[in-house]
Amino acid sequence: MILIYSNNFLKINFKKPTKLFNKILFLLILIISLIIPINQCQTTNTNNNYNNNENQNGRPKLKFNKNGKFKIIQFTDLHYGEAQEYDFLNLIVQENVIEKELPDFVMLSGDMFSAYNIMTTEKYLILWEMVTRSMRKRNIPWAITFGNHDCEGPFSGREIVKMDQSYSNLSLTQENTDPNIPGITNYNLKIYSSDDSSSISSSIFVFDSDLPQCNESGSWGCIDKKQVEWYEKESNKQGGGGGGGGKISSIAFVHIPPVEVIDLWNENMVKGDFGDKESCCYYTDDSEFVSTMIKRGDIKGLYFGHDHKNDFHGLYQNSIELGYGRKSGYGSYNPKYLEGARIIELTEQPFSIKTWIRNVHGELETQQNHYPNSYSQSPRYCCTHEDHQNESSWTLFLIGYCSTVIIVSIIFYFKRSKSIQNQSYNLIQL
């Protein structure tokens, strides 16, 4: 692994670092951190898009800039907490991408933490300082939703939300307090017009897929029907009643992908790669999550993460863009390509979405077109532990697995029996 300073940001030729290099890197960055402390009182304001445009609670008001653009960086699967050296590499990813793009908003779309590796509440605070450092340094607002690993440590989801909200006024994260709606991070952020700070021009719907009651929908997480009903009510409030005028074009973020992403790959031209060759998704037959968005017509793009090697995106049923982010962190298993982030740029009038990938080096990546073909078709099932919608697939797997175990056991039994017989014969000969 080689570090190269060029054009003011750190370039990395990535391979999993050696133990010796880990120690050197850790000491180097620790020394730099001690010499040049970064805190909220010593920040440089590089985001002027919402200056003097604060909500009544003192938090930033999102707004299209004077050119009618609004830029979002989606960091997904950062997995802070795996190892110190990986945490510092995560910082480099965030620094390089943010410095290059200078977005109006950052979405942390789940699995910020490998919380199963976090043993104390104090560690959460230390890591959250790192997670948010690059945004606070540049006065850029952010928001979070949960993945399947964020709440596996000492902090519950509600405690993480409170930590985030209290950490900085730049956090736009909201907490769902309605006990009838599953999930903690379901909320809607308004984006105001470039020429009228009181007029809502677009919005960002955030959904929490870290639900324990998913069962057959997807054991990694899912979206519940009641969350979809909440979305419909919110959509109606801002004029998105479907079928015509008054709709406010929006986008949405969630961590676990819906099963329709497999249909997208199999049936449409997409940009990017299906590197995992399967999707740990959830079924939407009951919730009608994606079909409701298509029917209403206001959400134009839905973005997610979770499957680290998948990074493709494309237009689904000529209605809504579905897209993976790029795995951003160094913890957990690697992406197929370099760590980085998805950039999403909204144009106010007429509303449109432009998106691309920028990697850890700050370089713009060109994603290849993929066209449907018989050789790259992916089976339409989610890699869940309780995949009852594909009993035949799992039955074949179990039959094959059990058969292999039985055959190996029989072979072992006969070999052992023969060995015992030979030993007995040798004893008799003696």
Steps between C-alpha positions, in 0.01 A plus 500: 500500500656832391411850615553777248442871561368664183274800434429551869341167568631168609507231232500138596588195297280272707575157625415378847787648703763288667534503879826698483347754266190523723718606793695753293182648352331519839797678661534742206136603502495519880795741496333713231176502699682618812687773316198625303189438713170517317198610700179685450648833613779481242299435186511663162165593352503373143126447459317830456188359341289517814671783690243723674239240404444309821189330629348618827693227684829654386578222256580560131225537243581305183471708186580485128790729417475803272566273199205280591720205611511296820781251553492200735776257597380156607743326732387143564647209695782697662528232772688708754613294797655200323860609561682828568694490175179451302333787684778736397476377140127575514587856595717527191213382279265758647759778483594439138146460368357795693792727415456423131120533489418754777138379524198677643406195707643161605282190546638224721283216373566232758767278654699799618619266776608141532329525837555132581863601552425802724509407866446833680276804463811720513623334180184615319581863584860464385391343172221750443755780520683326215185422298387864503838676500524567126151652492542713813831625372326643191165594657309241294173356639438127513239243600502129576291188464574160646647188348491155653825546698466847655297394804682177587712662773432666836303790342144450382375669186329776698818562699700532177247751363518706820880486491498623141246776558683630806844477345454786253229730366612386155321169557159489330421149626146464633345240727172327432304512825177344371476153660271386219768553234787247505852637486678790668644700209197561279479868408478749216747784441380797296718667235397859440495694175804693383301823465252467788612378841140426601409289195568124511648386170600140579550264793697201627307206647700291747389147592621273780538139382653370825183325612490185717158388373596445135465120512437378144559842346873495571694401807752781449227765514197623308240775459164449667160583348444759773815684393364514147171639633700765688677590176165537320374739768819707487484504122143630513599774745752642255280466195610158376154352466589317181344513157571859414573853612641611830748216537834584659775297338706328768761233561532240777762306695485165679771250597372159388413480128154388383468186286419714195871574470541146361230570241683819410821306430327222306269714286655845449815672388693608809833660580728323743561152631313218675818391674336295776299303240213494748307757696433475873177684439142477627172414331248778446186298422334600828630855544480596130791732575631558149169454318343771720779741408443424132124543534532836676773622271669746735810304610730497198798320654550242777856434620635234738810298598556178699635279216861618504604387152188630321506856368266506198212738437239547232144598412240247614175468302571840344385653828757501779876472518621224732864514600763356728754732654868408503622338820680782677685338790787257543339287772317175421537340155639702210315653206588373153661832414659775711315639801319823427154655487204565273441863410144607419438841346144629477396766252208714614332596171416282325567243768766245407757274665862458401715250688857371496762324712808664647759272657737525796759684287246769421488371143185484290427142394344403168248224558448263210162439339346160558226368272264210582630166377447134579851454639478756780143442618465488876239278671219708648550417866645680797785342693298480818516235770124446477444508125161327498412658167757274336446172680612295198839675482568450868366143490746410225779664697412310817467171313841551343658605829351211698592251227860618506517466879353148484736386223806641681386333825454164325844522338655595834317212673620238252857630504501493878349151507761374255775656709369330815478164315862534382615584852311195637654275233848626582444427870383147418810445285718607792 
